[in-house]
mmCIF file of C-alpha atoms in Angstrom:
data_model
loop_
_atom_site.group_PDB
_atom_site.id
_atom_site.type_symbol
_atom_site.label_atom_id
_atom_site.label_comp_id
_atom_site.label_asym_id
_atom_site.label_seq_id
_atom_site.Cartn_x
_atom_site.Cartn_y
_atom_site.Cartn_z
ATOM 1 C CA MET C 1 28.993 -29.035 -22.578
ATOM 2 C CA GLN C 2 25.686 -29.024 -24.364
ATOM 3 C CA GLN C 3 23.647 -25.899 -23.700
ATOM 4 C CA ARG C 4 20.215 -26.393 -22.216
ATOM 5 C CA LEU C 5 17.638 -24.720 -24.410
ATOM 6 C CA VAL C 6 14.866 -23.657 -22.149
ATOM 7 C CA ILE C 7 12.997 -20.402 -21.781
ATOM 8 C CA PHE C 8 9.273 -20.733 -21.696
ATOM 9 C CA VAL C 9 5.941 -19.105 -22.217
ATOM 10 C CA ALA C 10 2.913 -21.123 -21.300
ATOM 11 C CA HIS C 11 -0.676 -20.067 -20.855
ATOM 12 C CA ASN C 12 -3.024 -20.766 -18.026
ATOM 13 C CA TYR C 13 -5.566 -22.375 -20.342
ATOM 14 C CA ASP C 14 -8.201 -22.726 -17.644
ATOM 15 C CA ILE C 15 -8.095 -19.080 -16.642
ATOM 16 C CA LEU C 16 -6.768 -16.531 -19.094
ATOM 17 C CA PRO C 17 -4.837 -16.740 -22.374
ATOM 18 C CA MET C 18 -2.246 -14.046 -22.836
ATOM 19 C CA LYS C 19 -2.360 -11.539 -25.671
ATOM 20 C CA ALA C 20 -0.788 -13.084 -28.771
ATOM 21 C CA ASP C 21 2.118 -10.657 -29.256
ATOM 22 C CA SER C 22 2.714 -9.654 -25.648
ATOM 23 C CA GLN C 23 5.107 -11.231 -23.208
ATOM 24 C CA ASN C 24 3.480 -13.250 -20.457
ATOM 25 C CA VAL C 25 2.671 -10.509 -17.945
ATOM 26 C CA THR C 26 -0.958 -11.472 -17.292
ATOM 27 C CA ASP C 27 -0.509 -15.022 -15.988
ATOM 28 C CA TYR C 28 -1.185 -15.937 -12.381
ATOM 29 C CA THR C 29 1.523 -16.706 -9.831
ATOM 30 C CA ASN C 30 3.491 -19.923 -10.304
ATOM 31 C CA ASP C 31 5.008 -22.129 -7.625
ATOM 32 C CA ASN C 32 8.629 -21.262 -8.438
ATOM 33 C CA THR C 33 10.301 -18.102 -9.686
ATOM 34 C CA ILE C 34 13.769 -16.774 -10.409
ATOM 35 C CA PHE C 35 14.218 -13.015 -10.722
ATOM 36 C CA MET C 36 17.455 -11.810 -12.314
ATOM 37 C CA VAL C 37 18.816 -8.296 -12.831
ATOM 38 C CA TRP C 38 21.776 -7.833 -15.192
ATOM 39 C CA ASP C 39 23.948 -4.766 -15.806
ATOM 40 C CA PHE C 40 26.097 -4.379 -18.892
ATOM 41 C CA LYS C 41 29.835 -4.030 -18.372
ATOM 42 C CA ASP C 42 31.416 -0.733 -19.329
ATOM 43 C CA ASN C 43 33.330 -0.142 -22.560
ATOM 44 C CA LEU C 44 32.014 -3.188 -24.393
ATOM 45 C CA ASP C 45 29.919 -3.528 -27.538
ATOM 46 C CA VAL C 46 26.835 -5.322 -26.257
ATOM 47 C CA LYS C 47 24.548 -5.084 -29.289
ATOM 48 C CA ASP C 48 25.490 -8.423 -30.847
ATOM 49 C CA VAL C 49 24.980 -10.276 -27.577
ATOM 50 C CA PHE C 50 21.647 -8.555 -27.039
ATOM 51 C CA SER C 51 20.552 -9.575 -30.542
ATOM 52 C CA LYS C 52 21.511 -13.163 -29.746
ATOM 53 C CA LEU C 53 19.597 -12.942 -26.464
ATOM 54 C CA CYS C 54 16.453 -11.775 -28.251
ATOM 55 C CA LYS C 55 16.666 -14.683 -30.686
ATOM 56 C CA LEU C 56 17.109 -17.074 -27.790
ATOM 57 C CA LEU C 57 14.136 -15.626 -25.922
ATOM 58 C CA ILE C 58 11.768 -16.053 -28.867
ATOM 59 C CA ASN C 59 13.024 -19.464 -29.920
ATOM 60 C CA LEU C 60 12.925 -21.054 -26.503
ATOM 61 C CA ASN C 61 9.613 -19.521 -25.477
ATOM 62 C CA ASN C 62 8.027 -21.051 -28.554
ATOM 63 C CA SER C 63 9.669 -24.462 -28.207
ATOM 64 C CA VAL C 64 8.730 -25.011 -24.570
ATOM 65 C CA ASN C 65 5.131 -24.047 -25.182
ATOM 66 C CA VAL C 66 5.079 -27.226 -27.227
ATOM 67 C CA ARG C 67 7.317 -29.339 -24.972
ATOM 68 C CA PHE C 68 5.687 -28.480 -21.647
ATOM 69 C CA PRO C 69 2.235 -27.087 -22.446
ATOM 70 C CA VAL C 70 0.906 -27.410 -18.899
ATOM 71 C CA SER C 71 4.000 -26.187 -17.071
ATOM 72 C CA ARG C 72 2.786 -22.563 -16.987
ATOM 73 C CA ALA C 73 6.370 -21.552 -17.628
ATOM 74 C CA SER C 74 7.585 -18.246 -19.030
ATOM 75 C CA CYS C 75 10.468 -15.838 -19.139
ATOM 76 C CA VAL C 76 9.626 -12.134 -19.350
ATOM 77 C CA MET C 77 12.393 -9.679 -20.233
ATOM 78 C CA GLY C 78 12.344 -5.998 -19.274
ATOM 79 C CA ILE C 79 14.771 -3.320 -20.482
ATOM 80 C CA GLY C 80 15.924 -0.340 -18.428
ATOM 81 C CA HIS C 81 16.154 3.276 -19.601
ATOM 82 C CA ASP C 82 19.942 3.481 -19.895
ATOM 83 C CA ALA C 83 20.172 0.088 -21.576
ATOM 84 C CA TRP C 84 17.538 1.170 -24.104
ATOM 85 C CA LEU C 85 19.758 4.098 -25.079
ATOM 86 C CA ARG C 86 22.999 2.120 -25.047
ATOM 87 C CA LEU C 87 21.480 -0.551 -27.283
ATOM 88 C CA ASP C 88 20.239 2.173 -29.635
ATOM 89 C CA LEU C 89 16.700 0.806 -29.544
ATOM 90 C CA PRO C 90 13.907 2.742 -31.300
ATOM 91 C CA GLY C 91 13.010 6.268 -30.262
ATOM 92 C CA PRO C 92 11.214 8.017 -28.905
ATOM 93 C CA LEU C 93 11.293 5.777 -25.845
ATOM 94 C CA PRO C 94 8.132 4.506 -24.173
ATOM 95 C CA LYS C 95 6.549 7.626 -22.689
ATOM 96 C CA GLU C 96 7.157 6.774 -19.027
ATOM 97 C CA LEU C 97 10.424 4.816 -19.265
ATOM 98 C CA VAL C 98 12.866 6.730 -17.055
ATOM 99 C CA ASN C 99 15.394 5.952 -14.364
ATOM 100 C CA PHE C 100 13.408 5.553 -11.176
ATOM 101 C CA THR C 101 13.809 8.536 -8.858
ATOM 102 C CA PRO C 102 14.183 7.724 -5.138
ATOM 103 C CA ILE C 103 11.246 8.623 -2.903
ATOM 104 C CA ALA C 104 12.183 9.967 0.501
ATOM 105 C CA GLY C 105 9.581 10.087 3.217
ATOM 106 C CA SER C 106 9.954 11.417 6.738
ATOM 107 C CA LYS C 107 11.155 7.992 7.961
ATOM 108 C CA HIS C 108 11.528 5.557 5.058
ATOM 109 C CA ARG C 109 13.046 5.714 1.578
ATOM 110 C CA ALA C 110 12.290 3.949 -1.703
ATOM 111 C CA VAL C 111 15.783 3.576 -3.108
ATOM 112 C CA SER C 112 16.730 3.612 -6.778
ATOM 113 C CA THR C 113 19.101 0.967 -8.124
ATOM 114 C CA ARG C 114 20.550 0.357 -11.548
ATOM 115 C CA GLY C 115 19.079 -2.303 -13.790
ATOM 116 C CA ASP C 116 19.781 -2.812 -17.491
ATOM 117 C CA LEU C 117 17.862 -6.056 -18.019
ATOM 118 C CA HIS C 118 15.355 -7.844 -15.817
ATOM 119 C CA PHE C 119 14.224 -11.445 -16.220
ATOM 120 C CA HIS C 120 11.120 -12.855 -14.564
ATOM 121 C CA ILE C 121 11.407 -16.634 -14.861
ATOM 122 C CA ARG C 122 8.574 -18.785 -13.557
ATOM 123 C CA ALA C 123 7.234 -22.314 -13.781
ATOM 124 C CA ASP C 124 5.462 -24.941 -11.754
ATOM 125 C CA ASN C 125 8.621 -27.059 -12.110
ATOM 126 C CA THR C 126 11.839 -25.893 -10.447
ATOM 127 C CA SER C 127 14.050 -27.583 -13.047
ATOM 128 C CA ILE C 128 12.563 -25.475 -15.823
ATOM 129 C CA CYS C 129 13.373 -22.259 -13.953
ATOM 130 C CA TYR C 130 16.928 -23.435 -13.354
ATOM 131 C CA ASP C 131 17.538 -24.225 -17.010
ATOM 132 C CA MET C 132 16.071 -20.921 -18.170
ATOM 133 C CA ALA C 133 18.387 -18.996 -15.855
ATOM 134 C CA SER C 134 21.328 -21.094 -17.038
ATOM 135 C CA ALA C 135 20.628 -20.360 -20.714
ATOM 136 C CA ILE C 136 20.375 -16.604 -20.053
ATOM 137 C CA THR C 137 23.594 -16.640 -18.042
ATOM 138 C CA ASP C 138 25.487 -18.440 -20.806
ATOM 139 C CA VAL C 139 24.585 -15.695 -23.265
ATOM 140 C CA LEU C 140 24.945 -12.615 -21.061
ATOM 141 C CA SER C 141 27.929 -13.362 -18.816
ATOM 142 C CA PRO C 142 30.596 -12.266 -21.332
ATOM 143 C CA VAL C 143 29.221 -8.705 -21.450
ATOM 144 C CA ALA C 144 27.127 -8.265 -18.295
ATOM 145 C CA VAL C 145 27.074 -8.907 -14.549
ATOM 146 C CA SER C 146 24.142 -10.326 -12.609
ATOM 147 C CA THR C 147 23.548 -7.919 -9.729
ATOM 148 C CA GLU C 148 20.494 -9.662 -8.296
ATOM 149 C CA GLU C 149 19.220 -13.237 -8.359
ATOM 150 C CA ILE C 150 16.246 -14.066 -6.192
ATOM 151 C CA HIS C 151 14.703 -17.543 -5.994
ATOM 152 C CA GLY C 152 11.073 -17.111 -5.022
ATOM 153 C CA PHE C 153 8.554 -19.734 -3.999
ATOM 154 C CA ARG C 154 4.864 -20.010 -3.261
ATOM 155 C CA TYR C 155 4.390 -19.914 0.498
ATOM 156 C CA TRP C 156 1.248 -21.812 1.507
ATOM 157 C CA ASP C 157 -1.819 -20.144 -0.071
ATOM 158 C CA SER C 158 0.129 -17.268 -1.683
ATOM 159 C CA ARG C 159 1.204 -15.704 1.605
ATOM 160 C CA THR C 160 4.234 -13.551 2.289
ATOM 161 C CA ILE C 161 6.772 -14.530 4.919
ATOM 162 C CA LEU C 162 4.868 -12.114 7.178
ATOM 163 C CA GLY C 163 1.988 -14.605 7.098
ATOM 164 C CA PHE C 164 -0.631 -12.625 5.138
ATOM 165 C CA VAL C 165 -2.102 -13.455 1.728
ATOM 166 C CA ASP C 166 -0.495 -11.331 -0.995
ATOM 167 C CA GLY C 167 -2.088 -10.042 -4.196
ATOM 168 C CA THR C 168 -5.724 -9.992 -3.074
ATOM 169 C CA GLU C 169 -6.267 -6.646 -4.831
ATOM 170 C CA ASN C 170 -4.952 -7.951 -8.169
ATOM 171 C CA PRO C 171 -7.285 -7.478 -11.146
ATOM 172 C CA GLN C 172 -8.857 -10.675 -12.459
ATOM 173 C CA GLY C 173 -9.748 -12.045 -15.889
ATOM 174 C CA GLN C 174 -9.582 -9.646 -18.820
ATOM 175 C CA ASP C 175 -8.907 -6.732 -16.470
ATOM 176 C CA ARG C 176 -5.378 -8.037 -16.075
ATOM 177 C CA GLU C 177 -4.619 -7.100 -19.672
ATOM 178 C CA LEU C 178 -6.293 -3.702 -19.277
ATOM 179 C CA PHE C 179 -4.213 -2.721 -16.251
ATOM 180 C CA SER C 180 -0.905 -4.343 -17.232
ATOM 181 C CA MET C 181 -0.480 -3.406 -20.911
ATOM 182 C CA VAL C 182 0.030 -0.136 -22.742
ATOM 183 C CA GLY C 183 -2.898 0.845 -24.932
ATOM 184 C CA ASP C 184 -3.571 3.367 -27.691
ATOM 185 C CA GLU C 185 -2.188 6.227 -25.588
ATOM 186 C CA ASP C 186 1.319 5.161 -26.716
ATOM 187 C CA ALA C 187 0.538 3.352 -29.958
ATOM 188 C CA ALA C 188 4.147 2.506 -30.863
ATOM 189 C CA TYR C 189 4.416 0.437 -27.678
ATOM 190 C CA LYS C 190 0.902 -0.965 -27.486
ATOM 191 C CA GLY C 191 0.885 -4.390 -25.850
ATOM 192 C CA GLY C 192 4.055 -3.689 -23.901
ATOM 193 C CA SER C 193 4.195 -3.157 -20.144
ATOM 194 C CA TYR C 194 5.982 -1.122 -17.522
ATOM 195 C CA LEU C 195 7.760 -3.319 -14.998
ATOM 196 C CA PHE C 196 8.758 -2.057 -11.569
ATOM 197 C CA VAL C 197 10.570 -4.175 -8.993
ATOM 198 C CA GLN C 198 11.710 -3.818 -5.378
ATOM 199 C CA LYS C 199 13.444 -6.304 -3.127
ATOM 200 C CA TYR C 200 12.039 -5.968 0.402
ATOM 201 C CA VAL C 201 13.767 -7.533 3.407
ATOM 202 C CA HIS C 202 11.586 -8.068 6.485
ATOM 203 C CA ASN C 203 12.531 -7.600 10.120
ATOM 204 C CA LEU C 204 10.886 -10.775 11.328
ATOM 205 C CA THR C 205 12.169 -10.400 14.874
ATOM 206 C CA SER C 206 10.253 -7.150 15.352
ATOM 207 C CA TRP C 207 7.266 -8.442 13.380
ATOM 208 C CA LYS C 208 6.886 -11.509 15.563
ATOM 209 C CA GLU C 209 6.850 -9.334 18.657
ATOM 210 C CA LEU C 210 3.460 -7.997 17.521
ATOM 211 C CA SER C 211 0.269 -9.788 18.438
ATOM 212 C CA THR C 212 -1.892 -11.135 15.633
ATOM 213 C CA GLU C 213 -4.308 -8.256 16.194
ATOM 214 C CA GLN C 214 -1.496 -5.713 15.897
ATOM 215 C CA GLN C 215 -0.222 -7.366 12.719
ATOM 216 C CA GLU C 216 -3.707 -7.236 11.220
ATOM 217 C CA LYS C 217 -3.862 -3.494 11.865
ATOM 218 C CA VAL C 218 -0.554 -3.037 10.020
ATOM 219 C CA ILE C 219 -1.891 -4.874 6.964
ATOM 220 C CA GLY C 220 -5.588 -3.952 7.114
ATOM 221 C CA ARG C 221 -6.805 -7.544 6.691
ATOM 222 C CA SER C 222 -7.466 -10.540 8.888
ATOM 223 C CA LYS C 223 -4.552 -12.956 8.979
ATOM 224 C CA ALA C 224 -6.405 -16.257 8.983
ATOM 225 C CA ASN C 225 -9.006 -15.719 6.268
ATOM 226 C CA ASP C 226 -7.803 -12.600 4.375
ATOM 227 C CA ILE C 227 -10.894 -10.449 4.955
ATOM 228 C CA GLU C 228 -10.384 -6.701 4.580
ATOM 229 C CA MET C 229 -11.263 -4.574 7.585
ATOM 230 C CA ALA C 230 -14.235 -2.237 7.386
ATOM 231 C CA ASP C 231 -13.295 1.340 6.522
ATOM 232 C CA ASP C 232 -14.243 2.586 9.987
ATOM 233 C CA VAL C 233 -11.951 -0.005 11.584
ATOM 234 C CA LYS C 234 -9.020 -0.153 9.171
ATOM 235 C CA PRO C 235 -6.170 2.153 10.299
ATOM 236 C CA ALA C 236 -5.372 5.031 7.931
ATOM 237 C CA ASN C 237 -1.715 3.985 7.871
ATOM 238 C CA SER C 238 -2.396 0.316 7.119
ATOM 239 C CA HIS C 239 -0.874 -1.186 4.000
ATOM 240 C CA ILE C 240 -4.251 -1.815 2.362
ATOM 241 C CA ALA C 241 -5.442 1.750 3.009
ATOM 242 C CA LEU C 242 -2.389 3.336 1.347
ATOM 243 C CA ALA C 243 -1.368 0.881 -1.383
ATOM 244 C CA ASN C 244 -4.871 0.697 -2.887
ATOM 245 C CA VAL C 245 -5.253 3.903 -4.917
ATOM 246 C CA GLY C 246 -8.624 3.154 -6.516
ATOM 247 C CA ASP C 247 -10.452 0.624 -8.665
ATOM 248 C CA ASP C 248 -9.489 2.543 -11.817
ATOM 249 C CA LEU C 249 -5.785 2.513 -10.918
ATOM 250 C CA LYS C 250 -4.600 -1.070 -10.567
ATOM 251 C CA ILE C 251 -1.508 -3.078 -11.379
ATOM 252 C CA VAL C 252 -0.771 -6.776 -11.837
ATOM 253 C CA ARG C 253 1.441 -7.891 -8.944
ATOM 254 C CA ASP C 254 3.413 -11.109 -9.139
ATOM 255 C CA ASN C 255 5.193 -10.856 -5.791
ATOM 256 C CA MET C 256 7.052 -13.853 -4.421
ATOM 257 C CA PRO C 257 8.570 -14.554 -1.010
ATOM 258 C CA PHE C 258 12.200 -15.580 -0.722
ATOM 259 C CA GLY C 259 14.377 -16.508 2.191
ATOM 260 C CA ASN C 260 17.730 -17.592 3.519
ATOM 261 C CA MET C 261 17.374 -19.002 7.014
ATOM 262 C CA SER C 262 21.080 -19.006 7.856
ATOM 263 C CA THR C 263 21.539 -15.301 7.105
ATOM 264 C CA ASN C 264 18.034 -14.301 8.236
ATOM 265 C CA GLU C 265 17.446 -12.498 4.950
ATOM 266 C CA MET C 266 13.749 -13.143 4.515
ATOM 267 C CA GLY C 267 11.656 -10.969 2.270
ATOM 268 C CA THR C 268 9.306 -10.272 -0.588
ATOM 269 C CA TYR C 269 10.255 -9.500 -4.160
ATOM 270 C CA PHE C 270 7.695 -6.925 -5.257
ATOM 271 C CA ILE C 271 7.026 -6.979 -8.986
ATOM 272 C CA ALA C 272 4.401 -4.870 -10.742
ATOM 273 C CA TYR C 273 3.297 -4.923 -14.377
ATOM 274 C CA ALA C 274 1.370 -1.799 -15.344
ATOM 275 C CA SER C 275 -0.056 0.017 -18.339
ATOM 276 C CA THR C 276 1.372 3.220 -16.883
ATOM 277 C CA PHE C 277 4.101 3.795 -14.325
ATOM 278 C CA THR C 278 2.104 6.740 -12.969
ATOM 279 C CA THR C 279 -0.122 4.293 -11.093
ATOM 280 C CA VAL C 280 2.856 2.617 -9.426
ATOM 281 C CA GLN C 281 4.328 6.017 -8.593
ATOM 282 C CA LYS C 282 1.135 7.045 -6.825
ATOM 283 C CA MET C 283 1.166 3.867 -4.745
ATOM 284 C CA LEU C 284 4.792 4.400 -3.765
ATOM 285 C CA ASN C 285 4.193 8.037 -2.842
ATOM 286 C CA ASN C 286 1.309 6.977 -0.596
ATOM 287 C CA MET C 287 3.427 4.312 1.048
ATOM 288 C CA PHE C 288 6.670 6.212 1.619
ATOM 289 C CA ILE C 289 5.591 9.865 1.873
ATOM 290 C CA GLY C 290 2.103 9.171 3.190
ATOM 291 C CA SER C 291 -1.429 10.334 2.546
ATOM 292 C CA PRO C 292 -1.500 12.902 3.983
ATOM 293 C CA ALA C 293 2.256 13.475 4.208
ATOM 294 C CA GLY C 294 3.664 11.766 7.285
ATOM 295 C CA ASN C 295 0.965 9.079 7.354
ATOM 296 C CA TYR C 296 3.291 6.494 5.798
ATOM 297 C CA ASP C 297 2.607 2.786 5.313
ATOM 298 C CA ARG C 298 3.123 1.066 8.663
ATOM 299 C CA ILE C 299 4.438 -2.059 6.943
ATOM 300 C CA LEU C 300 7.627 -0.121 6.150
ATOM 301 C CA ASP C 301 8.544 -0.252 9.835
ATOM 302 C CA PHE C 302 9.105 -3.974 9.262
ATOM 303 C CA SER C 303 10.061 -4.074 5.559
ATOM 304 C CA THR C 304 13.064 -2.299 4.010
ATOM 305 C CA ALA C 305 13.319 -1.670 0.267
ATOM 306 C CA LYS C 306 16.814 -2.691 -0.831
ATOM 307 C CA THR C 307 16.323 -2.123 -4.570
ATOM 308 C CA GLY C 308 14.071 -0.151 -6.908
ATOM 309 C CA SER C 309 14.211 -0.297 -10.714
ATOM 310 C CA LEU C 310 11.925 0.473 -13.637
ATOM 311 C CA PHE C 311 11.941 -1.444 -16.928
ATOM 312 C CA PHE C 312 9.866 -1.686 -20.092
ATOM 313 C CA VAL C 313 8.644 -5.046 -21.374
ATOM 314 C CA PRO C 314 8.452 -4.933 -25.192
ATOM 315 C CA THR C 315 6.212 -7.148 -27.297
ATOM 316 C CA PHE C 316 7.563 -10.201 -29.087
ATOM 317 C CA ASN C 317 7.320 -8.351 -32.393
ATOM 318 C CA MET C 318 9.636 -5.688 -30.998
ATOM 319 C CA ILE C 319 12.002 -8.333 -29.640
ATOM 320 C CA ASP C 320 12.036 -9.922 -33.078
ATOM 321 C CA ASP C 321 13.027 -6.535 -34.550
ATOM 322 C CA PHE C 322 15.751 -6.163 -31.913
ATOM 323 C CA SER C 323 17.191 -9.554 -32.905
ATOM 324 C CA ALA C 324 17.783 -8.533 -36.529
#
């Protein structure tokens, strides 16, 4: 069977071009997304397959930018700490690339789960996403196992399944590059990004038992028109109050809702690109431990984190080196 050759990077020409050598972490949310997490099998030499994967990533990203220039399609690859060591990639490692440590609050827990490779596949066309995932699977399946595959979609005007607009606090324009990419503080990895992901499953039965006013107090915004509550009205344990850690500490979120009606597994795949993982860590501490301690994010009473993994997104120049 002929292999489909499709992995894409496309720019949002009307809004913001991405940095020439960086993977496409600054683009705005697409209509369709596939998230994949792969773990290498034990006791196998995986270096040759990884080299082949890097070649594939570069080749297909370039070709589809020509074939489908307005598809806004891309595939971003992140590499986990243990995989970085197993693949014998350059050292020292990116300064903040570690295995994510679980965060235990008084009631809720941010779990840590293994992840060797993460793929963020997105496009305005579902077929493109499907073919990208297929090409990756063909290469990786002999030496790795896919432990997570989430098919996300745009829900109305970028709302979560909970019914509220998501990503309102995202940086815009050139600030997206500033907050999502490593700078001179780690010169060897400049232009790369830290990638943190969590799969959240929502308890919609309990959520729907709340009135609209009660839901708005959980989030800290109005449901209909996405207006943030005034500081003297917004509850201290609302999601907005705790997840926003300051205008100088932002991340680029590309969250997507997902859902399976028959199993009632409805949720949000949280994905953050950041110039430093410290910012994400602060947000998570606020949410799960609380600020002050015990004042945890009320949204966690309706949303359970099932995964939690940290990756590093290298530049294309680094991927080219890895493919040699």
